[in-house]
Amino acid sequence: QLKGVDCESAVTHALEAGYRLVDTASIYKNEEAVGAAVRRWEAEHPEGKRIWLESKCSSYEMGFDHARAAFEATLQRLGKDVLDLYIIHWPAVAKKAHGSPEHRLARRETWRALESLYREGRVRAIGVSNFTASHLSQLIEDGIEVMP
């Protein structure tokens, strides 16, 4: 989890090498550095291939209101108006017992927040990370509108 100038340098070198997908997450605490490198690259290469930028909603940011606020903070740190992909990073709420029913509710409410951001055009795609088939089945059972 690189931060600061080391992160900016690594992202810049990756873009120079041809990478066009840049992945970060709020929990990595490097969105500012990633955003700075991407914005600088885009300014220096206006005719270049578009960079796909993605970030993740952490297990500390789950729930409808928390996820929306986390997304806004991510956009601000990245210096972007729209994000290419925003995903739920982990299928459980931080610091809750493994079997807690709060996890399912948090997944559903967080997904609802991502769906709303998608419908509003704030993010081009939404998804999940580290989910099992059971977690996905529960989301579907809970009546999601946009499939991950």
GROMACS .gro file of N, CA and C in nm:
model
  444
    1GLN      N    1   0.084  -0.117   0.000
    1GLN     CA    2   0.000   0.000   0.000
    1GLN      C    3   0.088   0.124   0.000
    2LEU      N    4   0.127   0.162  -0.118
    2LEU     CA    5   0.211   0.280  -0.133
    2LEU      C    6   0.132   0.407  -0.106
    3LYS      N    7   0.201   0.508  -0.055
    3LYS     CA    8   0.137   0.636  -0.026
    3LYS      C    9   0.227   0.748  -0.076
    4GLY      N   10   0.170   0.868  -0.084
    4GLY     CA   11   0.246   0.988  -0.115
    4GLY      C   12   0.319   0.981  -0.248
    5VAL      N   13   0.440   1.039  -0.248
    5VAL     CA   14   0.516   1.048  -0.373
    5VAL      C   15   0.556   0.911  -0.426
    6ASP      N   16   0.576   0.813  -0.338
    6ASP     CA   17   0.608   0.678  -0.385
    6ASP      C   18   0.490   0.620  -0.464
    7CYS      N   19   0.370   0.644  -0.416
    7CYS     CA   20   0.251   0.597  -0.486
    7CYS      C   21   0.235   0.670  -0.619
    8GLU      N   22   0.248   0.802  -0.617
    8GLU     CA   23   0.237   0.879  -0.741
    8GLU      C   24   0.337   0.831  -0.844
    9SER      N   25   0.460   0.807  -0.801
    9SER     CA   26   0.564   0.760  -0.892
    9SER      C   27   0.530   0.622  -0.948
   10ALA      N   28   0.483   0.532  -0.863
   10ALA     CA   29   0.449   0.397  -0.909
   10ALA      C   30   0.335   0.401  -1.010
   11VAL      N   31   0.233   0.482  -0.984
   11VAL     CA   32   0.120   0.492  -1.076
   11VAL      C   33   0.167   0.553  -1.208
   12THR      N   34   0.250   0.655  -1.201
   12THR     CA   35   0.302   0.719  -1.323
   12THR      C   36   0.381   0.619  -1.405
   13HIS      N   37   0.468   0.542  -1.340
   13HIS     CA   38   0.547   0.442  -1.413
   13HIS      C   39   0.458   0.334  -1.474
   14ALA      N   40   0.354   0.295  -1.402
   14ALA     CA   41   0.261   0.195  -1.456
   14ALA      C   42   0.191   0.250  -1.580
   15LEU      N   43   0.148   0.376  -1.576
   15LEU     CA   44   0.083   0.437  -1.692
   15LEU      C   45   0.180   0.449  -1.809
   16GLU      N   46   0.304   0.484  -1.780
   16GLU     CA   47   0.406   0.492  -1.885
   16GLU      C   48   0.431   0.355  -1.948
   17ALA      N   49   0.416   0.249  -1.869
   17ALA     CA   50   0.438   0.113  -1.919
   17ALA      C   51   0.317   0.059  -1.995
   18GLY      N   52   0.206   0.136  -1.995
   18GLY     CA   53   0.090   0.094  -2.071
   18GLY      C   54  -0.031   0.052  -1.991
   19TYR      N   55  -0.020   0.047  -1.860
   19TYR     CA   56  -0.136   0.013  -1.779
   19TYR      C   57  -0.244   0.119  -1.798
   20ARG      N   58  -0.370   0.077  -1.803
   20ARG     CA   59  -0.480   0.172  -1.817
   20ARG      C   60  -0.590   0.147  -1.716
   21LEU      N   61  -0.569   0.052  -1.624
   21LEU     CA   62  -0.661   0.031  -1.513
   21LEU      C   63  -0.584   0.059  -1.385
   22VAL      N   64  -0.639   0.150  -1.305
   22VAL     CA   65  -0.576   0.184  -1.177
   22VAL      C   66  -0.678   0.155  -1.068
   23ASP      N   67  -0.638   0.071  -0.974
   23ASP     CA   68  -0.724   0.027  -0.864
   23ASP      C   69  -0.673   0.088  -0.734
   24THR      N   70  -0.766   0.142  -0.656
   24THR     CA   71  -0.733   0.192  -0.523
   24THR      C   72  -0.851   0.163  -0.432
   25ALA      N   73  -0.843   0.209  -0.309
   25ALA     CA   74  -0.951   0.191  -0.212
   25ALA      C   75  -0.933   0.291  -0.100
   26SER      N   76  -1.042   0.332  -0.040
   26SER     CA   77  -1.031   0.428   0.070
   26SER      C   78  -0.944   0.373   0.182
   27ILE      N   79  -0.955   0.244   0.207
   27ILE     CA   80  -0.879   0.184   0.317
   27ILE      C   81  -0.729   0.180   0.289
   28TYR      N   82  -0.688   0.193   0.163
   28TYR     CA   83  -0.545   0.196   0.131
   28TYR      C   84  -0.483   0.331   0.166
   29LYS      N   85  -0.568   0.432   0.184
   29LYS     CA   86  -0.523   0.567   0.220
   29LYS      C   87  -0.424   0.625   0.120
   30ASN      N   88  -0.450   0.599  -0.009
   30ASN     CA   89  -0.362   0.654  -0.113
   30ASN      C   90  -0.440   0.714  -0.230
   31GLU      N   91  -0.569   0.737  -0.210
   31GLU     CA   92  -0.651   0.788  -0.321
   31GLU      C   93  -0.602   0.926  -0.367
   32GLU      N   94  -0.555   1.010  -0.277
   32GLU     CA   95  -0.505   1.142  -0.318
   32GLU      C   96  -0.387   1.127  -0.413
   33ALA      N   97  -0.292   1.041  -0.377
   33ALA     CA   98  -0.172   1.021  -0.460
   33ALA      C   99  -0.209   0.956  -0.593
   34VAL      N  100  -0.298   0.858  -0.591
   34VAL     CA  101  -0.343   0.794  -0.715
   34VAL      C  102  -0.409   0.898  -0.805
   35GLY      N  103  -0.500   0.976  -0.746
   35GLY     CA  104  -0.570   1.079  -0.822
   35GLY      C  105  -0.476   1.181  -0.882
   36ALA      N  106  -0.377   1.223  -0.805
   36ALA     CA  107  -0.280   1.322  -0.855
   36ALA      C  108  -0.204   1.267  -0.975
   37ALA      N  109  -0.159   1.143  -0.967
   37ALA     CA  110  -0.084   1.082  -1.078
   37ALA      C  111  -0.173   1.067  -1.202
   38VAL      N  112  -0.295   1.022  -1.183
   38VAL     CA  113  -0.386   1.002  -1.296
   38VAL      C  114  -0.420   1.136  -1.361
   39ARG      N  115  -0.452   1.235  -1.280
   39ARG     CA  116  -0.486   1.368  -1.335
   39ARG      C  117  -0.368   1.428  -1.412
   40ARG      N  118  -0.248   1.414  -1.356
   40ARG     CA  119  -0.129   1.467  -1.424
   40ARG      C  120  -0.109   1.394  -1.558
   41TRP      N  121  -0.123   1.262  -1.557
   41TRP     CA  122  -0.107   1.183  -1.679
   41TRP      C  123  -0.209   1.226  -1.784
   42GLU      N  124  -0.333   1.240  -1.742
   42GLU     CA  125  -0.437   1.280  -1.837
   42GLU      C  126  -0.411   1.420  -1.894
   43ALA      N  127  -0.361   1.511  -1.812
   43ALA     CA  128  -0.330   1.647  -1.860
   43ALA      C  129  -0.214   1.645  -1.959
   44GLU      N  130  -0.117   1.559  -1.936
   44GLU     CA  131   0.000   1.551  -2.023
   44GLU      C  132  -0.025   1.467  -2.148
   45HIS      N  133  -0.129   1.386  -2.147
   45HIS     CA  134  -0.162   1.297  -2.260
   45HIS      C  135  -0.309   1.310  -2.297
   46PRO      N  136  -0.352   1.429  -2.339
   46PRO     CA  137  -0.496   1.449  -2.366
   46PRO      C  138  -0.550   1.361  -2.478
   47GLU      N  139  -0.465   1.316  -2.567
   47GLU     CA  140  -0.510   1.230  -2.677
   47GLU      C  141  -0.485   1.082  -2.648
   48GLY      N  142  -0.437   1.053  -2.528
   48GLY     CA  143  -0.404   0.915  -2.493
   48GLY      C  144  -0.526   0.832  -2.464
   49LYS      N  145  -0.503   0.702  -2.446
   49LYS     CA  146  -0.612   0.611  -2.412
   49LYS      C  147  -0.665   0.646  -2.273
   50ARG      N  148  -0.795   0.632  -2.257
   50ARG     CA  149  -0.859   0.664  -2.132
   50ARG      C  150  -0.814   0.569  -2.021
   51ILE      N  151  -0.800   0.622  -1.902
   51ILE     CA  152  -0.762   0.542  -1.786
   51ILE      C  153  -0.889   0.500  -1.712
   52TRP      N  154  -0.898   0.372  -1.679
   52TRP     CA  155  -1.010   0.317  -1.603
   52TRP      C  156  -0.971   0.324  -1.456
   53LEU      N  157  -1.047   0.398  -1.378
   53LEU     CA  158  -1.014   0.422  -1.237
   53LEU      C  159  -1.123   0.359  -1.150
   54GLU      N  160  -1.079   0.277  -1.055
   54GLU     CA  161  -1.174   0.213  -0.967
   54GLU      C  162  -1.131   0.229  -0.822
   55SER      N  163  -1.231   0.230  -0.734
   55SER     CA  164  -1.205   0.234  -0.591
   55SER      C  165  -1.308   0.148  -0.520
   56LYS      N  166  -1.290   0.136  -0.389
   56LYS     CA  167  -1.372   0.042  -0.312
   56LYS      C  168  -1.427   0.106  -0.185
   57CYS      N  169  -1.547   0.067  -0.151
   57CYS     CA  170  -1.613   0.105  -0.026
   57CYS      C  171  -1.569   0.003   0.080
   58SER      N  172  -1.507   0.049   0.186
   58SER     CA  173  -1.452  -0.044   0.285
   58SER      C  174  -1.558  -0.098   0.381
   59SER      N  175  -1.519  -0.195   0.458
   59SER     CA  176  -1.609  -0.256   0.557
   59SER      C  177  -1.643  -0.158   0.670
   60TYR      N  178  -1.568  -0.049   0.680
   60TYR     CA  179  -1.598   0.057   0.777
   60TYR      C  180  -1.697   0.159   0.722
   61GLU      N  181  -1.729   0.150   0.594
   61GLU     CA  182  -1.813   0.248   0.527
   61GLU      C  183  -1.946   0.191   0.479
   62MET      N  184  -1.986   0.079   0.535
   62MET     CA  185  -2.105   0.010   0.487
   62MET      C  186  -2.233   0.072   0.544
   63GLY      N  187  -2.342   0.053   0.470
   63GLY     CA  188  -2.470   0.113   0.502
   63GLY      C  189  -2.501   0.219   0.397
   64PHE      N  190  -2.627   0.249   0.376
   64PHE     CA  191  -2.665   0.339   0.267
   64PHE      C  192  -2.599   0.476   0.279
   65ASP      N  193  -2.621   0.544   0.389
   65ASP     CA  194  -2.567   0.680   0.404
   65ASP      C  195  -2.415   0.681   0.412
   66HIS      N  196  -2.359   0.585   0.484
   66HIS     CA  197  -2.213   0.578   0.496
   66HIS      C  198  -2.147   0.554   0.360
   67ALA      N  199  -2.206   0.464   0.282
   67ALA     CA  200  -2.148   0.432   0.151
   67ALA      C  201  -2.154   0.552   0.057
   68ARG      N  202  -2.264   0.623   0.058
   68ARG     CA  203  -2.275   0.743  -0.027
   68ARG      C  204  -2.174   0.850   0.016
   69ALA      N  205  -2.161   0.869   0.146
   69ALA     CA  206  -2.063   0.967   0.196
   69ALA      C  207  -1.921   0.923   0.161
   70ALA      N  208  -1.895   0.794   0.173
   70ALA     CA  209  -1.762   0.741   0.140
   70ALA      C  210  -1.731   0.763  -0.007
   71PHE      N  211  -1.831   0.743  -0.093
   71PHE     CA  212  -1.812   0.764  -0.236
   71PHE      C  213  -1.778   0.909  -0.264
   72GLU      N  214  -1.851   1.002  -0.203
   72GLU     CA  215  -1.823   1.145  -0.223
   72GLU      C  216  -1.682   1.178  -0.178
   73ALA      N  217  -1.640   1.123  -0.065
   73ALA     CA  218  -1.504   1.147  -0.016
   73ALA      C  219  -1.400   1.089  -0.112
   74THR      N  220  -1.429   0.972  -0.167
   74THR     CA  221  -1.339   0.910  -0.265
   74THR      C  222  -1.324   0.999  -0.388
   75LEU      N  223  -1.436   1.048  -0.441
   75LEU     CA  224  -1.430   1.137  -0.558
   75LEU      C  225  -1.347   1.261  -0.527
   76GLN      N  226  -1.367   1.317  -0.410
   76GLN     CA  227  -1.292   1.438  -0.372
   76GLN      C  228  -1.142   1.407  -0.363
   77ARG      N  229  -1.106   1.296  -0.298
   77ARG     CA  230  -0.965   1.260  -0.286
   77ARG      C  231  -0.902   1.232  -0.422
   78LEU      N  232  -0.977   1.169  -0.512
   78LEU     CA  233  -0.926   1.139  -0.645
   78LEU      C  234  -0.927   1.261  -0.737
   79GLY      N  235  -1.005   1.362  -0.702
   79GLY     CA  236  -1.017   1.480  -0.788
   79GLY      C  237  -1.097   1.451  -0.913
   80LYS      N  238  -1.200   1.369  -0.900
   80LYS     CA  239  -1.283   1.328  -1.013
   80LYS      C  240  -1.429   1.364  -0.989
   81ASP      N  241  -1.505   1.377  -1.096
   81ASP     CA  242  -1.649   1.400  -1.087
   81ASP      C  243  -1.728   1.270  -1.102
   82VAL      N  244  -1.668   1.174  -1.172
   82VAL     CA  245  -1.730   1.044  -1.199
   82VAL      C  246  -1.622   0.938  -1.180
   83LEU      N  247  -1.663   0.822  -1.131
   83LEU     CA  248  -1.571   0.710  -1.114
   83LEU      C  249  -1.610   0.600  -1.211
   84ASP      N  250  -1.513   0.528  -1.263
   84ASP     CA  251  -1.543   0.420  -1.357
   84ASP      C  252  -1.606   0.299  -1.288
   85LEU      N  253  -1.550   0.260  -1.174
   85LEU     CA  254  -1.601   0.143  -1.103
   85LEU      C  255  -1.589   0.167  -0.953
   86TYR      N  256  -1.696   0.138  -0.881
   86TYR     CA  257  -1.697   0.145  -0.735
   86TYR      C  258  -1.751   0.013  -0.685
   87ILE      N  259  -1.677  -0.052  -0.595
   87ILE     CA  260  -1.717  -0.184  -0.549
   87ILE      C  261  -1.719  -0.190  -0.396
   88ILE      N  262  -1.797  -0.283  -0.346
   88ILE     CA  263  -1.795  -0.314  -0.203
   88ILE      C  264  -1.672  -0.403  -0.181
   89HIS      N  265  -1.581  -0.357  -0.098
   89HIS     CA  266  -1.451  -0.422  -0.082
   89HIS      C  267  -1.460  -0.556  -0.009
   90TRP      N  268  -1.546  -0.566   0.090
   90TRP     CA  269  -1.554  -0.687   0.172
   90TRP      C  270  -1.698  -0.708   0.213
   91PRO      N  271  -1.746  -0.833   0.218
   91PRO     CA  272  -1.889  -0.858   0.242
   91PRO      C  273  -1.933  -0.855   0.388
   92ALA      N  274  -1.855  -0.792   0.475
   92ALA     CA  275  -1.890  -0.789   0.617
   92ALA      C  276  -1.856  -0.653   0.676
   93VAL      N  277  -1.930  -0.617   0.778
   93VAL     CA  278  -1.905  -0.493   0.850
   93VAL      C  279  -1.784  -0.513   0.941
   94ALA      N  280  -1.698  -0.416   0.947
   94ALA     CA  281  -1.580  -0.426   1.032
   94ALA      C  282  -1.618  -0.438   1.179
   95LYS      N  283  -1.545  -0.521   1.250
   95LYS     CA  284  -1.557  -0.534   1.395
   95LYS      C  285  -1.689  -0.595   1.443
   96LYS      N  286  -1.757  -0.668   1.356
   96LYS     CA  287  -1.880  -0.738   1.394
   96LYS      C  288  -1.854  -0.888   1.392
   97ALA      N  289  -1.921  -0.961   1.480
   97ALA     CA  290  -1.906  -1.106   1.487
   97ALA      C  291  -1.939  -1.169   1.352
   98HIS      N  292  -1.868  -1.276   1.318
   98HIS     CA  293  -1.882  -1.341   1.188
   98HIS      C  294  -2.027  -1.376   1.154
   99GLY      N  295  -2.102  -1.426   1.247
   99GLY     CA  296  -2.238  -1.470   1.220
   99GLY      C  297  -2.344  -1.362   1.237
  100SER      N  298  -2.304  -1.240   1.258
  100SER     CA  299  -2.399  -1.133   1.283
  100SER      C  300  -2.492  -1.109   1.164
  101PRO      N  301  -2.623  -1.096   1.191
  101PRO     CA  302  -2.718  -1.065   1.082
  101PRO      C  303  -2.698  -0.924   1.028
  102GLU      N  304  -2.620  -0.842   1.098
  102GLU     CA  305  -2.593  -0.706   1.050
  102GLU      C  306  -2.518  -0.705   0.917
  103HIS      N  307  -2.442  -0.811   0.891
  103HIS     CA  308  -2.365  -0.817   0.766
  103HIS      C  309  -2.457  -0.816   0.644
  104ARG      N  310  -2.560  -0.900   0.647
  104ARG     CA  311  -2.651  -0.907   0.532
  104ARG      C  312  -2.722  -0.774   0.510
  105LEU      N  313  -2.771  -0.715   0.618
  105LEU     CA  314  -2.838  -0.585   0.607
  105LEU      C  315  -2.742  -0.480   0.552
  106ALA      N  316  -2.619  -0.479   0.602
  106ALA     CA  317  -2.521  -0.382   0.556
  106ALA      C  318  -2.487  -0.402   0.409
  107ARG      N  319  -2.474  -0.529   0.366
  107ARG     CA  320  -2.447  -0.555   0.223
  107ARG      C  321  -2.561  -0.501   0.137
  108ARG      N  322  -2.685  -0.529   0.179
  108ARG     CA  323  -2.800  -0.484   0.101
  108ARG      C  324  -2.805  -0.331   0.095
  109GLU      N  325  -2.792  -0.265   0.208
  109GLU     CA  326  -2.802  -0.119   0.211
  109GLU      C  327  -2.685  -0.053   0.138
  110THR      N  328  -2.569  -0.111   0.148
  110THR     CA  329  -2.453  -0.058   0.075
  110THR      C  330  -2.474  -0.075  -0.074
  111TRP      N  331  -2.525  -0.191  -0.114
  111TRP     CA  332  -2.552  -0.213  -0.256
  111TRP      C  333  -2.658  -0.115  -0.308
  112ARG      N  334  -2.760  -0.090  -0.227
  112ARG     CA  335  -2.862   0.008  -0.266
  112ARG      C  336  -2.798   0.145  -0.289
  113ALA      N  337  -2.704   0.182  -0.206
  113ALA     CA  338  -2.634   0.310  -0.224
  113ALA      C  339  -2.558   0.311  -0.356
  114LEU      N  340  -2.488   0.200  -0.386
  114LEU     CA  341  -2.413   0.193  -0.511
  114LEU      C  342  -2.507   0.198  -0.631
  115GLU      N  343  -2.623   0.129  -0.621
  115GLU     CA  344  -2.722   0.136  -0.729
  115GLU      C  345  -2.768   0.279  -0.751
  116SER      N  346  -2.790   0.352  -0.645
  116SER     CA  347  -2.836   0.491  -0.660
  116SER      C  348  -2.728   0.576  -0.727
  117LEU      N  349  -2.605   0.557  -0.691
  117LEU     CA  350  -2.494   0.630  -0.754
  117LEU      C  351  -2.484   0.596  -0.903
  118TYR      N  352  -2.506   0.470  -0.934
  118TYR     CA  353  -2.503   0.424  -1.073
  118TYR      C  354  -2.617   0.488  -1.153
  119ARG      N  355  -2.737   0.484  -1.097
  119ARG     CA  356  -2.852   0.544  -1.165
  119ARG      C  357  -2.834   0.695  -1.186
  120GLU      N  358  -2.766   0.760  -1.093
  120GLU     CA  359  -2.742   0.905  -1.102
  120GLU      C  360  -2.629   0.939  -1.198
  121GLY      N  361  -2.560   0.838  -1.250
  121GLY     CA  362  -2.449   0.863  -1.342
  121GLY      C  363  -2.321   0.906  -1.273
  122ARG      N  364  -2.312   0.884  -1.142
  122ARG     CA  365  -2.191   0.922  -1.068
  122ARG      C  366  -2.081   0.819  -1.082
  123VAL      N  367  -2.120   0.695  -1.116
  123VAL     CA  368  -2.026   0.586  -1.135
  123VAL      C  369  -2.073   0.507  -1.257
  124ARG      N  370  -1.977   0.464  -1.340
  124ARG     CA  371  -2.012   0.395  -1.465
  124ARG      C  372  -2.044   0.247  -1.445
  125ALA      N  373  -1.989   0.188  -1.339
  125ALA     CA  374  -2.014   0.046  -1.310
  125ALA      C  375  -1.999   0.024  -1.160
  126ILE      N  376  -2.071  -0.076  -1.109
  126ILE     CA  377  -2.062  -0.110  -0.967
  126ILE      C  378  -2.039  -0.260  -0.954
  127GLY      N  379  -1.981  -0.300  -0.843
  127GLY     CA  380  -1.952  -0.442  -0.826
  127GLY      C  381  -1.916  -0.476  -0.683
  128VAL      N  382  -1.869  -0.598  -0.665
  128VAL     CA  383  -1.832  -0.650  -0.534
  128VAL      C  384  -1.695  -0.717  -0.542
  129SER      N  385  -1.634  -0.732  -0.425
  129SER     CA  386  -1.505  -0.799  -0.415
  129SER      C  387  -1.511  -0.891  -0.293
  130ASN      N  388  -1.451  -1.006  -0.305
  130ASN     CA  389  -1.441  -1.102  -0.194
  130ASN      C  390  -1.576  -1.160  -0.151
  131PHE      N  391  -1.678  -1.150  -0.233
  131PHE     CA  392  -1.809  -1.208  -0.202
  131PHE      C  393  -1.810  -1.354  -0.244
  132THR      N  394  -1.879  -1.436  -0.167
  132THR     CA  395  -1.900  -1.575  -0.204
  132THR      C  396  -2.030  -1.585  -0.284
  133ALA      N  397  -2.056  -1.703  -0.339
  133ALA     CA  398  -2.182  -1.726  -0.410
  133ALA      C  399  -2.300  -1.703  -0.316
  134SER      N  400  -2.285  -1.739  -0.190
  134SER     CA  401  -2.392  -1.720  -0.092
  134SER      C  402  -2.421  -1.571  -0.071
  135HIS      N  403  -2.318  -1.490  -0.062
  135HIS     CA  404  -2.338  -1.345  -0.047
  135HIS      C  405  -2.412  -1.288  -0.168
  136LEU      N  406  -2.375  -1.333  -0.286
  136LEU     CA  407  -2.442  -1.284  -0.407
  136LEU      C  408  -2.587  -1.330  -0.412
  137SER      N  409  -2.611  -1.454  -0.375
  137SER     CA  410  -2.749  -1.506  -0.372
  137SER      C  411  -2.835  -1.426  -0.275
  138GLN      N  412  -2.779  -1.391  -0.161
  138GLN     CA  413  -2.855  -1.311  -0.065
  138GLN      C  414  -2.888  -1.173  -0.121
  139LEU      N  415  -2.795  -1.111  -0.190
  139LEU     CA  416  -2.824  -0.981  -0.252
  139LEU      C  417  -2.941  -0.994  -0.349
  140ILE      N  418  -2.937  -1.097  -0.431
  140ILE     CA  419  -3.044  -1.119  -0.529
  140ILE      C  420  -3.176  -1.143  -0.457
  141GLU      N  421  -3.174  -1.227  -0.354
  141GLU     CA  422  -3.295  -1.254  -0.275
  141GLU      C  423  -3.351  -1.125  -0.213
  142ASP      N  424  -3.262  -1.034  -0.178
  142ASP     CA  425  -3.302  -0.910  -0.113
  142ASP      C  426  -3.356  -0.806  -0.211
  143GLY      N  427  -3.362  -0.844  -0.340
  143GLY     CA  428  -3.430  -0.759  -0.436
  143GLY      C  429  -3.348  -0.647  -0.499
  144ILE      N  430  -3.220  -0.674  -0.523
  144ILE     CA  431  -3.139  -0.571  -0.588
  144ILE      C  432  -3.189  -0.548  -0.730
  145GLU      N  433  -3.158  -0.431  -0.784
  145GLU     CA  434  -3.203  -0.395  -0.918
  145GLU      C  435  -3.092  -0.407  -1.022
  146VAL      N  436  -2.969  -0.382  -0.982
  146VAL     CA  437  -2.854  -0.390  -1.073
  146VAL      C  438  -2.770  -0.510  -1.031
  147MET      N  439  -2.750  -0.603  -1.122
  147MET     CA  440  -2.672  -0.722  -1.089
  147MET      C  441  -2.523  -0.687  -1.082
  148PRO      N  442  -2.454  -0.739  -0.979
  148PRO     CA  443  -2.308  -0.716  -0.972
  148PRO      C  444  -2.235  -0.792  -1.081
   0.00000   0.00000   0.00000
